[in-house]
XYZ file of C-alpha atoms in Angstrom:
712
model
C 65.907 -22.125 -22.986
C 69.684 -22.352 -22.611
C 69.413 -25.214 -20.137
C 66.883 -27.045 -22.326
C 69.005 -26.679 -25.470
C 72.038 -27.966 -23.598
C 70.011 -30.898 -22.241
C 68.819 -31.632 -25.791
C 72.444 -32.046 -26.902
C 73.254 -28.618 -28.325
C 76.524 -26.728 -27.908
C 74.864 -23.486 -26.816
C 76.115 -19.900 -26.772
C 74.108 -17.384 -24.742
C 74.595 -13.739 -25.701
C 73.710 -11.411 -22.824
C 71.944 -8.135 -23.472
C 73.201 -6.068 -20.550
C 76.196 -5.800 -18.225
C 76.115 -8.272 -15.347
C 75.342 -6.361 -12.145
C 74.244 -9.443 -10.191
C 74.925 -13.075 -11.014
C 71.442 -14.173 -9.933
C 70.456 -15.277 -13.440
C 73.852 -16.102 -14.926
C 75.285 -18.203 -12.095
C 73.226 -21.361 -12.814
C 74.551 -21.389 -16.406
C 78.247 -20.829 -15.709
C 80.024 -24.149 -15.669
C 77.294 -26.063 -17.495
C 78.888 -28.371 -20.057
C 78.555 -27.154 -23.661
C 77.259 -23.715 -22.559
C 79.201 -20.532 -23.313
C 78.009 -17.223 -21.876
C 79.150 -14.200 -23.907
C 79.207 -10.855 -22.065
C 79.347 -7.990 -24.566
C 80.160 -5.324 -21.976
C 82.783 -7.195 -19.995
C 84.390 -8.667 -23.149
C 84.164 -5.401 -25.146
C 82.539 -7.291 -27.997
C 81.026 -4.148 -29.525
C 81.543 -0.408 -29.545
C 79.199 2.370 -28.412
C 77.377 0.191 -25.899
C 74.803 2.210 -23.993
C 73.887 1.887 -20.324
C 70.549 0.173 -21.061
C 71.926 -2.829 -22.909
C 72.303 -3.832 -26.542
C 69.871 -2.368 -29.032
C 68.239 -4.926 -31.365
C 70.444 -3.668 -34.183
C 73.594 -4.074 -32.078
C 72.511 -7.525 -30.936
C 71.935 -8.795 -34.482
C 75.196 -7.248 -35.700
C 77.019 -9.040 -32.895
C 75.219 -12.335 -33.569
C 76.197 -12.046 -37.233
C 79.827 -11.403 -36.264
C 79.917 -14.405 -33.919
C 78.195 -16.496 -36.590
C 80.930 -15.592 -39.033
C 83.541 -17.011 -36.661
C 81.622 -20.145 -35.683
C 78.574 -20.802 -37.826
C 75.498 -21.565 -35.727
C 73.026 -24.192 -36.877
C 70.124 -22.413 -35.206
C 69.663 -18.986 -33.659
C 67.034 -18.500 -30.959
C 65.753 -14.941 -30.582
C 63.142 -13.627 -28.179
C 61.313 -10.328 -28.492
C 59.424 -8.901 -31.459
C 61.802 -5.981 -32.121
C 64.860 -8.224 -32.070
C 63.142 -10.840 -34.236
C 62.081 -8.190 -36.745
C 65.670 -6.997 -37.208
C 66.890 -10.591 -37.466
C 64.208 -11.390 -40.063
C 65.613 -8.694 -42.343
C 69.169 -10.008 -42.038
C 69.694 -12.295 -45.021
C 72.579 -14.185 -43.411
C 70.307 -15.456 -40.610
C 67.168 -16.349 -42.563
C 66.037 -19.942 -42.261
C 68.024 -20.556 -39.077
C 65.912 -18.422 -36.744
C 63.923 -20.111 -33.999
C 61.797 -17.187 -32.872
C 60.287 -17.291 -29.397
C 57.165 -15.152 -29.528
C 55.780 -13.543 -26.373
C 55.498 -9.765 -26.753
C 53.189 -9.912 -29.775
C 49.609 -8.631 -30.160
C 47.260 -11.086 -28.482
C 43.888 -9.675 -29.490
C 42.266 -8.523 -32.705
C 42.137 -4.760 -31.915
C 45.922 -4.662 -31.455
C 46.557 -6.660 -34.616
C 47.151 -3.790 -37.028
C 48.175 -4.167 -40.661
C 51.683 -3.135 -39.635
C 51.790 -5.811 -36.921
C 50.599 -8.520 -39.323
C 53.207 -7.469 -41.896
C 55.955 -7.535 -39.279
C 54.904 -10.957 -37.995
C 54.671 -12.267 -41.566
C 58.254 -11.203 -42.243
C 59.359 -12.892 -39.016
C 57.494 -16.099 -39.893
C 58.939 -16.271 -43.400
C 62.484 -15.852 -42.095
C 62.108 -18.385 -39.256
C 62.504 -22.143 -39.260
C 60.208 -22.381 -36.244
C 58.005 -20.000 -34.288
C 58.053 -21.096 -30.645
C 54.764 -20.381 -28.871
C 54.149 -20.649 -25.142
C 50.580 -21.915 -25.376
C 48.155 -23.573 -27.778
C 45.998 -20.441 -27.529
C 48.840 -18.203 -28.718
C 49.718 -20.597 -31.540
C 46.090 -20.716 -32.713
C 45.692 -16.943 -32.621
C 48.947 -16.441 -34.497
C 48.117 -18.950 -37.237
C 44.636 -17.515 -37.720
C 46.028 -14.004 -38.112
C 49.298 -14.699 -39.954
C 49.005 -17.376 -42.675
C 52.804 -17.572 -43.011
C 52.952 -18.936 -39.445
C 50.986 -22.078 -40.358
C 53.191 -25.159 -40.379
C 55.994 -23.310 -38.579
C 54.370 -22.656 -35.212
C 55.352 -25.176 -32.549
C 54.798 -25.302 -28.810
C 57.497 -24.408 -26.324
C 55.717 -23.880 -23.001
C 57.402 -22.321 -19.965
C 60.010 -24.580 -18.413
C 60.120 -25.203 -14.667
C 63.451 -26.005 -13.020
C 63.261 -26.593 -9.269
C 66.210 -27.790 -7.141
C 66.023 -31.490 -6.346
C 64.323 -32.255 -3.059
C 62.914 -28.760 -2.553
C 59.214 -29.016 -1.649
C 56.692 -27.245 0.544
C 55.417 -28.868 3.724
C 52.093 -29.900 2.203
C 49.957 -28.342 4.924
C 48.816 -24.818 5.745
C 50.251 -23.101 8.821
C 49.006 -20.477 11.230
C 49.524 -17.716 10.485
C 48.923 -18.489 6.797
C 51.979 -17.563 4.745
C 51.206 -16.111 1.313
C 53.990 -15.606 -1.229
C 54.387 -13.488 -4.349
C 57.565 -13.531 -6.427
C 58.269 -11.448 -9.522
C 57.936 -7.891 -10.703
C 55.687 -5.298 -9.106
C 53.215 -3.754 -11.535
C 49.697 -2.324 -11.503
C 48.214 -5.012 -13.766
C 49.696 -7.701 -11.495
C 47.648 -6.365 -8.523
C 50.779 -6.284 -6.377
C 49.663 -3.161 -4.491
C 46.269 -4.719 -3.735
C 48.021 -7.884 -2.523
C 49.575 -5.914 0.360
C 46.046 -5.403 1.725
C 45.393 -9.151 2.015
C 46.845 -9.705 5.520
C 44.431 -7.128 6.979
C 41.486 -8.474 4.938
C 42.193 -12.026 6.117
C 42.622 -10.928 9.736
C 39.139 -9.397 9.566
C 37.884 -12.874 8.579
C 39.606 -14.513 11.518
C 42.448 -15.961 9.401
C 45.847 -14.660 10.568
C 48.161 -14.284 7.572
C 51.403 -12.724 6.409
C 52.484 -11.909 2.875
C 56.035 -12.599 1.681
C 57.022 -10.624 -1.425
C 60.204 -11.428 -3.343
C 61.576 -9.136 -6.054
C 63.047 -5.677 -6.541
C 61.744 -4.551 -9.935
C 58.993 -1.941 -9.515
C 57.428 -0.772 -12.778
C 57.487 3.018 -12.946
C 54.986 3.659 -15.741
C 53.114 5.672 -13.102
C 55.531 7.410 -10.710
C 52.768 7.912 -8.141
C 51.824 4.231 -8.190
C 55.477 3.186 -7.965
C 55.875 5.417 -4.881
C 52.814 3.808 -3.249
C 54.123 0.334 -4.084
C 57.475 1.061 -2.478
C 55.878 2.383 0.697
C 53.502 -0.586 0.914
C 56.414 -3.035 0.668
C 58.327 -1.292 3.436
C 55.617 -0.227 5.862
C 52.526 -2.491 5.624
C 51.894 -4.656 8.723
C 51.937 -8.332 7.847
C 53.997 -7.771 4.660
C 57.547 -9.183 4.613
C 59.600 -7.825 1.705
C 62.656 -9.924 0.918
C 63.894 -7.787 -1.975
C 65.619 -9.285 -4.993
C 67.048 -12.762 -4.445
C 68.857 -15.303 -6.617
C 66.404 -17.727 -8.161
C 67.415 -20.637 -5.918
C 66.950 -18.507 -2.791
C 63.591 -17.222 -4.021
C 62.417 -20.806 -4.501
C 63.637 -21.806 -1.036
C 61.769 -18.875 0.545
C 58.644 -19.752 -1.452
C 58.794 -23.385 -0.315
C 58.591 -22.191 3.290
C 55.237 -20.527 2.565
C 51.739 -21.974 2.177
C 49.936 -20.341 -0.770
C 51.229 -18.679 -3.942
C 49.610 -15.596 -5.448
C 49.081 -14.929 -9.149
C 45.978 -12.758 -8.913
C 45.943 -10.249 -11.756
C 43.795 -7.452 -13.158
C 40.865 -8.581 -15.373
C 42.423 -7.052 -18.500
C 45.096 -9.773 -18.379
C 42.522 -12.579 -18.461
C 42.758 -12.645 -22.248
C 46.525 -13.200 -22.148
C 47.676 -16.070 -24.339
C 50.759 -16.685 -22.189
C 51.164 -18.937 -19.167
C 52.877 -17.668 -16.020
C 56.136 -19.467 -15.234
C 55.779 -18.360 -11.609
C 52.491 -20.278 -11.281
C 54.189 -23.430 -12.537
C 57.232 -22.977 -10.294
C 55.075 -22.570 -7.196
C 53.044 -25.609 -8.206
C 56.222 -27.627 -8.675
C 57.140 -26.789 -5.075
C 53.809 -28.236 -3.960
C 52.122 -24.921 -3.241
C 48.511 -24.216 -4.232
C 48.195 -20.964 -6.177
C 45.431 -18.349 -6.145
C 44.879 -17.167 -9.722
C 42.227 -15.760 -12.050
C 39.620 -18.037 -13.590
C 40.364 -18.067 -17.331
C 39.817 -20.732 -20.020
C 43.568 -21.380 -20.066
C 43.742 -21.812 -16.296
C 40.666 -24.044 -16.327
C 42.342 -26.207 -18.949
C 45.482 -26.325 -16.800
C 43.904 -27.005 -13.400
C 40.318 -28.062 -14.089
C 37.127 -26.001 -14.006
C 36.485 -27.062 -10.397
C 39.862 -25.910 -9.058
C 38.991 -24.438 -5.629
C 41.311 -21.415 -5.525
C 40.245 -19.420 -8.565
C 40.081 -15.726 -7.650
C 36.934 -14.240 -9.135
C 36.617 -10.542 -8.379
C 37.971 -7.879 -6.070
C 40.066 -7.951 -2.914
C 37.233 -9.224 -0.726
C 36.481 -12.105 -3.116
C 40.160 -13.047 -3.197
C 40.374 -12.950 0.603
C 37.315 -15.217 0.784
C 38.968 -17.639 -1.623
C 42.205 -17.717 0.394
C 40.265 -18.300 3.599
C 38.886 -21.480 2.011
C 42.418 -22.867 1.863
C 42.455 -23.118 5.643
C 40.331 -26.233 5.137
C 42.835 -29.162 4.930
C 40.940 -31.045 2.201
C 40.640 -27.928 0.032
C 44.316 -27.168 0.565
C 45.447 -30.686 -0.396
C 43.218 -30.755 -3.483
C 44.516 -27.405 -4.748
C 48.155 -28.304 -4.011
C 47.816 -31.645 -5.840
C 46.236 -30.022 -8.909
C 49.034 -27.442 -9.121
C 51.749 -30.080 -8.687
C 50.249 -32.339 -11.371
C 49.948 -29.412 -13.794
C 53.540 -28.306 -13.189
C 54.848 -31.824 -13.800
C 54.070 -31.316 -17.497
C 56.567 -28.439 -17.752
C 59.828 -29.909 -16.510
C 63.262 -29.372 -18.055
C 63.247 -32.986 -19.248
C 59.966 -32.395 -21.093
C 61.389 -29.211 -22.663
C 64.539 -31.009 -23.792
C 62.461 -33.856 -25.253
C 60.349 -31.337 -27.153
C 63.445 -29.598 -28.505
C 65.004 -32.892 -29.571
C 61.878 -33.558 -31.646
C 62.185 -30.164 -33.357
C 65.910 -30.679 -33.888
C 65.100 -33.981 -35.569
C 62.791 -32.186 -37.992
C 65.236 -29.361 -38.715
C 68.352 -31.524 -38.945
C 67.459 -34.985 -40.264
C 70.275 -37.528 -40.593
C 72.092 -38.075 -43.854
C 70.326 -40.775 -45.894
C 72.090 -44.074 -46.280
C 73.793 -44.264 -49.653
C 74.664 -40.571 -49.948
C 77.992 -38.809 -49.526
C 78.120 -35.406 -47.830
C 81.286 -34.565 -49.788
C 79.676 -35.528 -53.113
C 75.949 -34.811 -52.696
C 73.252 -36.253 -54.925
C 71.986 -33.467 -57.216
C 68.181 -33.271 -57.301
C 65.874 -30.998 -59.330
C 62.196 -30.488 -58.491
C 60.303 -29.083 -61.484
C 56.712 -27.968 -61.920
C 54.306 -25.077 -62.415
C 52.555 -25.497 -59.047
C 54.529 -26.971 -56.163
C 52.021 -26.339 -53.364
C 51.350 -30.056 -52.894
C 55.086 -30.769 -52.768
C 56.318 -27.898 -50.597
C 56.767 -29.758 -47.319
C 58.452 -32.680 -49.091
C 60.755 -30.230 -50.850
C 61.609 -28.610 -47.503
C 62.524 -32.021 -46.135
C 64.700 -32.918 -49.125
C 66.462 -29.553 -48.970
C 67.287 -30.129 -45.290
C 68.900 -33.521 -45.921
C 72.694 -33.662 -45.812
C 73.957 -35.604 -48.790
C 71.436 -33.998 -51.177
C 71.748 -30.763 -53.113
C 68.293 -29.640 -54.232
C 67.369 -26.989 -56.798
C 63.901 -25.878 -57.865
C 62.724 -25.272 -61.425
C 59.493 -23.372 -60.809
C 57.633 -22.886 -64.095
C 55.628 -19.707 -64.521
C 52.713 -21.640 -65.971
C 51.783 -25.069 -67.180
C 53.774 -24.541 -70.393
C 55.754 -21.401 -69.566
C 59.268 -21.610 -68.180
C 62.859 -20.404 -68.563
C 64.078 -22.936 -71.118
C 67.726 -22.024 -70.627
C 67.542 -22.609 -66.882
C 65.587 -25.845 -67.348
C 68.181 -27.121 -69.859
C 70.960 -26.185 -67.451
C 69.283 -28.027 -64.590
C 68.601 -31.068 -66.794
C 72.311 -31.231 -67.585
C 73.240 -30.791 -63.894
C 70.869 -33.159 -62.070
C 71.354 -36.764 -61.027
C 67.641 -37.088 -60.250
C 64.710 -35.046 -61.608
C 61.317 -34.991 -59.893
C 58.480 -33.640 -62.011
C 55.520 -32.537 -59.921
C 52.550 -33.044 -62.308
C 52.721 -35.170 -65.426
C 52.464 -32.212 -67.781
C 54.691 -30.325 -70.202
C 57.419 -30.297 -67.553
C 57.573 -34.112 -67.635
C 57.699 -34.095 -71.462
C 60.564 -31.560 -71.374
C 62.707 -33.437 -68.869
C 62.048 -36.793 -70.591
C 63.249 -35.229 -73.853
C 66.420 -33.910 -72.171
C 67.153 -36.884 -69.950
C 70.814 -37.913 -69.791
C 72.122 -41.502 -69.570
C 72.371 -42.530 -65.936
C 69.983 -39.809 -64.817
C 66.749 -40.846 -63.104
C 63.385 -39.226 -63.824
C 60.481 -39.447 -61.369
C 57.052 -38.081 -62.328
C 54.188 -37.562 -59.881
C 50.807 -37.871 -61.580
C 47.616 -36.341 -60.176
C 43.990 -36.921 -61.128
C 44.077 -33.696 -63.170
C 46.526 -35.049 -65.783
C 45.245 -38.608 -66.030
C 42.593 -37.735 -68.616
C 44.696 -35.080 -70.389
C 46.928 -35.399 -73.432
C 50.345 -35.365 -71.747
C 50.531 -38.949 -70.397
C 49.864 -40.239 -73.919
C 52.777 -38.152 -75.230
C 55.225 -39.108 -72.488
C 58.057 -41.464 -73.482
C 57.631 -43.921 -70.630
C 60.979 -45.558 -71.433
C 62.657 -42.348 -70.235
C 60.778 -42.430 -66.918
C 62.029 -44.473 -63.965
C 58.867 -44.191 -61.886
C 55.374 -42.730 -62.130
C 54.176 -41.848 -58.621
C 50.466 -41.975 -57.727
C 49.007 -41.213 -54.300
C 46.585 -44.142 -54.030
C 46.402 -47.794 -55.142
C 43.139 -47.205 -56.994
C 44.577 -44.414 -59.133
C 47.772 -46.390 -59.684
C 45.687 -49.232 -61.157
C 43.648 -46.747 -63.190
C 46.852 -45.153 -64.497
C 48.232 -48.519 -65.595
C 44.940 -49.306 -67.344
C 44.436 -45.976 -69.135
C 48.063 -45.234 -70.026
C 49.115 -48.816 -70.718
C 52.379 -48.289 -68.861
C 54.375 -51.185 -67.375
C 52.936 -52.100 -63.990
C 56.301 -51.970 -62.225
C 56.867 -48.352 -63.263
C 53.760 -47.099 -61.466
C 54.507 -46.618 -57.777
C 52.246 -45.615 -54.877
C 53.603 -43.029 -52.447
C 50.642 -41.649 -50.483
C 49.920 -38.062 -49.589
C 51.491 -36.866 -46.370
C 49.749 -35.744 -43.208
C 51.603 -33.548 -40.731
C 50.359 -35.443 -37.684
C 52.653 -33.516 -35.322
C 51.264 -30.132 -36.370
C 47.670 -31.352 -36.363
C 47.731 -33.130 -32.990
C 46.108 -30.450 -30.844
C 43.558 -30.610 -28.015
C 39.950 -30.690 -29.167
C 37.625 -27.951 -27.975
C 34.625 -28.894 -25.810
C 31.712 -30.188 -27.892
C 33.841 -31.171 -30.885
C 32.039 -34.532 -31.081
C 28.905 -32.684 -32.245
C 30.665 -30.819 -35.064
C 30.931 -32.332 -38.543
C 33.403 -30.836 -40.992
C 33.929 -30.482 -44.729
C 36.967 -28.878 -46.371
C 36.503 -27.643 -49.930
C 33.080 -28.053 -51.563
C 33.903 -27.069 -55.143
C 33.337 -28.343 -57.777
C 29.969 -30.038 -57.427
C 31.469 -33.555 -57.492
C 32.489 -32.834 -53.855
C 28.743 -33.281 -53.220
C 27.817 -30.729 -50.587
C 24.238 -31.975 -50.915
C 25.206 -35.318 -49.401
C 26.899 -33.580 -46.492
C 23.647 -31.687 -45.894
C 21.779 -35.004 -45.983
C 24.005 -36.351 -43.197
C 23.526 -33.228 -41.097
C 19.747 -33.172 -41.608
C 19.466 -36.774 -40.451
C 21.610 -36.125 -37.367
C 19.758 -32.949 -36.353
C 16.513 -34.954 -36.278
C 18.130 -36.904 -33.446
C 20.040 -34.135 -31.653
C 19.996 -30.396 -32.518
C 23.532 -29.983 -31.185
C 25.000 -31.407 -34.391
C 26.410 -28.757 -36.721
C 28.340 -28.746 -39.986
C 31.389 -26.477 -40.319
C 32.537 -25.938 -43.916
C 35.988 -24.472 -44.561
C 36.074 -23.546 -48.215
C 36.352 -21.074 -50.998
C 32.947 -20.345 -52.470
C 32.143 -21.716 -55.939
C 31.979 -18.202 -57.389
C 35.638 -17.730 -56.370
C 36.554 -20.165 -59.182
C 35.737 -18.628 -62.574
C 36.041 -21.995 -64.318
C 33.327 -23.410 -62.036
C 30.979 -20.439 -61.820
C 30.919 -19.941 -65.585
C 29.393 -23.400 -66.069
C 25.567 -23.239 -65.877
C 25.183 -26.723 -64.409
C 27.640 -25.934 -61.593
C 25.969 -22.631 -60.777
C 22.558 -24.295 -60.749
C 23.814 -26.994 -58.363
C 25.079 -24.491 -55.777
C 22.033 -22.248 -56.066
C 19.856 -25.238 -55.214
C 22.111 -26.332 -52.332
C 22.279 -22.863 -50.781
C 18.564 -22.343 -51.230
C 18.019 -25.594 -49.364
C 20.154 -24.371 -46.433
C 18.334 -21.055 -46.376
C 14.823 -22.531 -46.402
C 15.382 -25.390 -43.946
C 15.120 -24.364 -40.303
C 17.286 -27.307 -39.239
C 19.997 -26.592 -41.793
C 19.972 -22.792 -41.578
C 20.805 -23.011 -37.871
C 23.252 -25.858 -38.285
C 25.607 -24.886 -41.138
C 28.591 -22.567 -40.666
C 30.847 -21.424 -43.512
C 34.447 -20.589 -42.594
C 36.944 -18.903 -44.919
C 39.456 -20.969 -46.836
C 43.007 -20.673 -45.519
C 46.059 -22.566 -44.266
C 44.964 -22.450 -40.598
C 43.435 -25.932 -40.879
C 45.056 -27.186 -37.669
C 43.377 -24.427 -35.645
C 40.015 -24.956 -37.352
C 40.111 -28.714 -36.784
C 40.228 -28.254 -33.012
C 36.459 -27.845 -33.035
C 35.691 -30.610 -35.576
C 34.981 -34.132 -34.353
C 33.974 -35.869 -37.609
C 35.146 -35.148 -41.175
C 32.754 -35.965 -44.011
C 33.947 -37.167 -47.391
C 30.920 -37.373 -49.686
C 32.512 -36.922 -53.127
C 31.666 -38.765 -56.311
C 35.379 -39.601 -56.640
C 38.722 -38.654 -55.114
C 42.335 -39.533 -55.812
C 43.063 -39.512 -52.072
C 41.010 -36.890 -50.153
C 43.277 -35.588 -47.447
C 40.668 -33.919 -45.214
C 39.480 -37.080 -43.398
C 43.105 -38.080 -42.751
C 43.923 -34.618 -41.416
C 40.888 -34.757 -39.147
C 41.962 -38.162 -37.855
C 45.462 -36.833 -37.144
C 43.852 -33.957 -35.228
C 41.973 -36.382 -33.002
C 38.746 -36.657 -34.993
C 37.007 -39.444 -36.882
C 36.828 -39.940 -40.695
C 33.338 -40.516 -42.114
C 33.798 -41.532 -45.739
C 31.248 -42.413 -48.396
C 32.385 -45.364 -50.476
C 33.713 -43.538 -53.540
C 35.921 -45.675 -55.835
C 39.155 -46.554 -54.052
C 38.148 -45.152 -50.657
C 38.761 -48.506 -48.972
C 42.336 -48.604 -50.316
C 43.123 -45.440 -48.343
C 40.904 -45.730 -45.261
C 39.962 -48.822 -43.263
C 36.438 -50.028 -43.954
C 35.402 -49.094 -40.430
C 35.399 -45.470 -41.667
C 33.807 -46.172 -45.088
C 30.000 -46.298 -45.493
C 27.550 -47.193 -48.227
C 25.120 -44.280 -47.857
C 24.571 -40.941 -46.146
C 22.098 -42.666 -43.824
C 24.812 -45.102 -42.767
C 27.207 -42.191 -42.217
C 24.705 -40.489 -39.901
C 24.054 -43.765 -38.051
C 27.786 -44.271 -37.487
C 28.351 -40.758 -36.145
C 25.399 -40.879 -33.776
C 26.291 -44.350 -32.502
C 29.878 -43.332 -31.737
C 28.693 -40.252 -29.819
C 25.762 -41.734 -27.913
C 27.521 -44.996 -27.035
C 30.491 -43.116 -25.554
C 32.947 -44.412 -28.167
C 34.211 -41.098 -29.493
C 37.572 -41.286 -27.703
C 38.154 -44.911 -28.713
C 37.222 -44.208 -32.343
C 39.432 -41.167 -32.665
C 42.376 -42.926 -31.025
C 42.061 -45.749 -33.559
C 41.787 -43.302 -36.460
C 44.807 -41.279 -35.357
C 46.905 -44.429 -34.958
C 45.962 -45.591 -38.470
C 46.821 -42.288 -40.123
C 50.054 -41.882 -38.151
C 51.237 -45.332 -39.143
C 50.417 -44.982 -42.836
C 50.559 -41.317 -43.827
C 52.705 -39.315 -41.387
C 54.907 -36.639 -42.930
C 57.973 -38.318 -41.451
C 57.058 -41.694 -42.953
C 56.121 -40.368 -46.392
C 59.252 -38.183 -46.468
C 61.337 -41.280 -45.731
C 59.622 -43.186 -48.563
C 60.375 -40.355 -50.999
C 63.979 -40.191 -49.795
C 64.563 -43.894 -50.403
C 62.904 -43.655 -53.831
C 65.130 -40.707 -54.789
C 68.383 -41.988 -53.339
C 68.171 -45.720 -54.016
C 65.189 -46.217 -56.306
C 63.455 -48.265 -53.603
C 59.706 -48.681 -54.063
C 57.820 -48.275 -50.771
C 55.872 -51.080 -49.163
C 52.116 -50.800 -49.800
C 49.921 -49.397 -47.041
C 48.289 -52.189 -45.061
C 44.812 -51.427 -43.744
C 42.936 -53.322 -41.088
C 39.871 -53.745 -43.282
C 37.542 -55.438 -40.842
C 34.110 -54.348 -39.701
C 32.621 -50.916 -39.956
C 32.420 -47.794 -37.829
C 29.668 -49.396 -35.760
C 32.105 -52.130 -34.754
C 33.985 -51.396 -31.547
C 37.384 -50.007 -32.712
């Protein structure tokens, strides 16, 4: 992490936990430009230091002290206990980049206490760094506060230039294990491999590098020590500096990462596996979904079973073709985890956390911006971006209800602000228009909800500098119904966090349709069922996943007889149809949309009307395909290739894309379209220019040719 941060352009301070007894780990960092290693014990940075290193409380106290002398822009912490203490330190909140490894990784271990602790950590962190997509998905599904903050930071492999294995197996076969010795890592069983291989006519020796023996079981630790020292065919090198350990490993033929079955569910990826692969060594490891994703399901050196099965697998590597195939797979996988890749990833996150100062602003005299509204959930990520911008000072006026607010605070903010943004064209917009000062600019974002209400008719449009709508169709409708000057109505589309949503699809995603939110009835669940029914006539693998609150969760919907009757009929239809009852899955509503979308290949939009409808765009950003019924204005948001005239045409388009092998081409085209037009970065920039300079954004330009049946 220290090397990657330095490579990404950060002036990095590394605070050590314990006294330096060997420079094996520290030596590669000493002398690196822009890296400072702080040694609490040697420098006497704190009092009452115990022999086992800093406690989490001492570490955070020391970080806070160092921060007071030289304020850090970001603070990377690793370890749940340390992160928990940091999360409850007000001075550090918002600057924490928390690297999560030692967290519960299965449902039984995920207690209420653990969820609460992880929620506190997520709320206090700018980013949660996760080793794998599996860990990120599990975390977001269990801890809603982690959604939108969880980013990938896989293990980083740093191998000395020019250091590679020979590329061929030798006789005797040299096996290598490097790392800690522990029961779950099968290190004691590994010492039996030379004898097991000799019995199969494959001479072998095992090289073991490391000096840390876990002593959870004193008896096991004693056996491990004896096996290292006395087992024929086992060469124990003890603890070595990292560079030496890599050199010794490169002289061997096959790496070992064979572990106990209880670790198969781990959501972490072994750095040792990647290091050995980077050297050009094939690695024997357990068959798990994560390892299959890394190396391919047909990787020849998966270890399935006990010692004998592992010995049989290793014996296969004596075949030159098998050896070369396994070594190539491991090398190709490791190439995705280099220091350069890690630094590139960090630079992307740094760009999000520390955007440049907008042109036309002055850091010494920031532009004062107020964001006011009763419900800011649709504006949260934009607000986060504006708050992070140097040259802007942003304050929130969060109203308790549509009409309820602290009038004294609102008046104070109205007198203070250079620019006011009203989220919703409601009583908040009327208030700030009434209290607008000369020279102040007022921006009002109007949603479908307010368009037919009383407030737009009461708004003094002369006091408003811009009315913001999310789609061209609703902008035209707003001009028509409100009678406002055309040049005051601006289109700034909804944003899509393409970087958060871009995750690998799960196998079979092309057969899963999706719908997000089916209430009220104008969302037209019945049409989605029509599409599914037509597709299941052709292939029973098609299913419909619906992520939603249920209609009875909304009192204002369920209390209306016509709404209740609609859903009773729709659910009765699902229940009584064999095709539908086995093909519809309801998933709970929640912010873990990015995780859920991994299994969805096509997103249906079957509504009577929409102001924008974000779900198809989110699906496209995730690597899926929008399937949109032609509601009014749909073709001003999505290219016509994704817009269809009927549910039959929607089903035809889906089935053609799947059966003609065009799923990858279609989803690539959809993702490119959404990224170009609606990415969070792009929309945030449009809002910034509107706020800072009053610049109206360029209209979205769609390639409106053909339909979904046309080759994208």
